[in-house]
Short mmCIF file of C-alpha atoms in Angstrom, two decimals:
data_model
loop_
_atom_site.label_atom_id
_atom_site.label_comp_id
_atom_site.label_asym_id
_atom_site.label_seq_id
_atom_site.Cartn_x
_atom_site.Cartn_y
_atom_site.Cartn_z
CA LEU A 66 -15.25 9.39 7.65
CA LYS A 67 -17.39 12.30 6.48
CA ARG A 68 -15.56 15.57 6.82
CA ASN A 69 -17.57 18.77 6.66
CA GLY A 70 -20.48 16.70 5.38
CA ALA A 71 -18.52 15.37 2.39
CA LEU A 72 -18.16 11.68 1.64
CA PRO A 73 -14.60 10.50 1.05
CA ALA A 74 -13.28 9.96 -2.43
CA VAL A 75 -11.71 6.59 -3.22
CA ILE A 76 -8.64 5.95 -5.34
CA LEU A 77 -7.93 2.34 -6.28
CA VAL A 78 -4.19 2.45 -6.80
CA ASP A 79 -1.92 -0.19 -8.25
CA HIS A 80 1.73 -0.21 -9.25
CA GLY A 81 1.12 0.55 -12.90
CA SER A 82 1.90 -1.93 -15.66
CA PRO A 83 3.29 -1.87 -19.18
CA SER A 84 0.42 -4.22 -20.09
CA PRO A 85 -2.91 -2.68 -21.07
CA HIS A 86 -4.57 -5.96 -20.03
CA VAL A 87 -3.42 -5.56 -16.43
CA THR A 88 -4.62 -1.96 -16.38
CA ALA A 89 -7.97 -3.04 -17.83
CA VAL A 90 -8.41 -5.47 -14.92
CA ARG A 91 -7.66 -2.66 -12.45
CA ASP A 92 -10.12 -0.36 -14.20
CA ALA A 93 -12.84 -3.04 -14.20
CA LEU A 94 -12.25 -3.60 -10.50
CA ALA A 95 -12.58 0.15 -9.91
CA LEU A 96 -15.95 0.12 -11.69
CA ARG A 97 -17.16 -2.75 -9.50
CA LEU A 98 -15.92 -0.95 -6.41
CA SER A 99 -17.72 2.19 -7.55
CA ASP A 100 -20.96 0.26 -7.89
CA SER A 101 -20.52 -0.93 -4.30
CA LEU A 102 -19.45 2.33 -2.67
CA THR A 103 -21.03 5.28 -4.44
CA GLY A 104 -24.47 4.62 -3.03
CA GLY A 105 -23.74 6.79 -0.01
CA LEU A 106 -20.37 5.51 1.21
CA ALA A 107 -18.01 7.35 -1.15
CA SER A 108 -18.35 10.35 -3.41
CA CYS A 109 -16.48 8.68 -6.28
CA VAL A 110 -14.06 5.90 -7.14
CA THR A 111 -11.08 6.55 -9.39
CA ALA A 112 -8.43 4.12 -10.63
CA ALA A 113 -4.81 5.33 -10.65
CA SER A 114 -1.31 4.02 -11.18
CA MET A 115 1.58 4.67 -8.84
CA GLU A 116 3.91 4.97 -11.83
CA ARG A 117 4.10 4.32 -15.56
CA ARG A 118 6.63 4.04 -18.32
CA GLU A 119 7.41 7.14 -20.34
CA GLY A 120 5.84 7.78 -23.72
CA PRO A 121 2.42 7.90 -25.30
CA ALA A 122 2.33 4.11 -25.73
CA TYR A 123 1.80 3.82 -21.95
CA ALA A 124 -0.80 6.56 -21.51
CA PHE A 125 -3.38 3.87 -20.71
CA CYS A 126 -1.93 3.84 -17.16
CA GLU A 127 -3.22 7.36 -16.48
CA PRO A 128 -4.08 8.94 -14.23
CA LEU A 129 -1.04 8.70 -12.03
CA LEU A 130 -1.62 8.85 -8.29
CA GLU A 131 0.29 12.12 -8.03
CA ALA A 132 -2.19 13.79 -10.40
CA ALA A 133 -5.35 12.08 -9.16
CA LEU A 134 -4.84 12.69 -5.45
CA PRO A 135 -5.05 16.49 -5.39
CA SER A 136 -7.86 16.70 -7.96
CA VAL A 137 -10.27 13.82 -7.29
CA ALA A 138 -13.68 14.99 -6.01
CA ASP A 139 -12.68 18.62 -6.63
CA GLY A 140 -9.86 18.29 -4.11
CA GLN A 141 -12.16 18.87 -1.14
CA SER A 142 -12.91 15.60 0.66
CA ASP A 143 -10.76 13.08 2.43
CA VAL A 144 -9.39 10.24 0.30
CA VAL A 145 -9.26 6.51 0.93
CA LEU A 146 -6.52 4.78 -1.03
CA CYS A 147 -7.61 1.23 -1.78
CA MET A 148 -4.24 -0.42 -2.10
CA LEU A 149 -4.09 -2.98 -4.90
CA PHE A 150 -0.72 -4.35 -3.76
CA LEU A 151 0.06 -7.83 -2.43
CA SER A 152 2.94 -6.90 -0.12
CA PRO A 153 4.46 -3.73 1.29
CA GLY A 154 7.94 -3.69 -0.22
CA THR A 155 9.43 -0.35 -1.20
CA HIS A 156 6.24 0.86 -2.86
CA ALA A 157 3.39 0.23 -0.44
CA GLY A 158 5.25 -0.11 2.86
CA PRO A 159 5.67 2.53 5.56
CA ALA A 160 7.43 5.62 4.18
CA GLY A 161 7.46 3.90 0.79
CA ASP A 162 6.81 5.31 -2.65
CA ILE A 163 3.04 5.63 -2.12
CA ASP A 164 3.52 7.69 1.06
CA GLN A 165 6.14 9.86 -0.63
CA ILE A 166 3.97 10.43 -3.72
CA CYS A 167 0.98 11.38 -1.57
CA GLY A 168 2.98 13.80 0.55
CA ALA A 169 4.62 15.48 -2.43
CA ALA A 170 1.38 15.72 -4.45
CA LEU A 171 -0.57 17.28 -1.59
CA ASP A 172 2.27 19.69 -0.73
CA LYS A 173 2.58 20.77 -4.37
CA ALA A 174 -1.17 21.34 -4.64
CA GLY A 175 -1.38 23.06 -1.26
CA ALA A 176 -4.13 20.60 -0.36
CA SER A 177 -5.05 19.86 3.23
CA ARG A 178 -7.06 16.71 2.59
CA ARG A 179 -6.47 13.64 4.68
CA VAL A 180 -5.46 10.34 3.10
CA PHE A 181 -6.27 6.95 4.61
CA LYS A 182 -4.76 3.76 3.21
CA THR A 183 -6.48 0.37 3.28
CA ALA A 184 -4.66 -2.82 4.15
CA LEU A 185 -2.88 -4.43 1.24
CA VAL A 186 -4.60 -7.24 -0.63
CA GLY A 187 -1.95 -9.70 0.56
CA GLU A 188 -2.58 -8.73 4.20
CA LEU A 189 -6.27 -9.61 4.15
CA ASP A 190 -7.26 -12.54 6.35
CA ALA A 191 -9.71 -13.69 3.69
CA LEU A 192 -7.01 -14.19 1.05
CA VAL A 193 -5.76 -17.63 2.09
CA PRO A 194 -9.26 -19.12 2.47
CA LEU A 195 -10.15 -17.68 -0.93
CA LEU A 196 -7.07 -19.24 -2.53
CA GLU A 197 -7.86 -22.53 -0.82
CA ARG A 198 -11.41 -22.42 -2.19
CA ARG A 199 -10.10 -21.70 -5.70
CA PHE A 200 -7.62 -24.60 -5.32
CA ASN A 201 -10.44 -26.97 -4.35
CA GLU A 202 -12.51 -25.77 -7.31
CA ALA A 203 -9.57 -26.50 -9.61
CA LEU A 204 -9.19 -29.99 -8.14
CA THR A 205 -12.73 -30.84 -9.26
CA ARG A 206 -11.68 -30.16 -12.84
CA LEU A 207 -8.61 -32.43 -12.81
#
């Protein structure tokens, strides 16, 4: 996925939450992903929210995807959106909010970078076996 010798940037994007605890989990996951990918697979990993509530009380959701996308990694490399969504719906589905935000943000910035989206968390084949394993672990504690 290198383009002009540059590694892709990664944005771990979620819906955005009014709870700072949910955002802290996303941010911690982004740090773990950064540890895994920035050793030669990605130039950087950034956490972002698709949207947030208005007002300074919800600033912990920043950056928003629309701001992060044109500026991450100096706006030069391709971007992989790691989609922290369970199902497509109106946000993460085809021509959904994520696609619209990406298109508008890149148009506004005059950026020509390419954006690649990962599968959604809920679409991963490993999810059901993982949940089954966690269920079995819980059974041992009953």
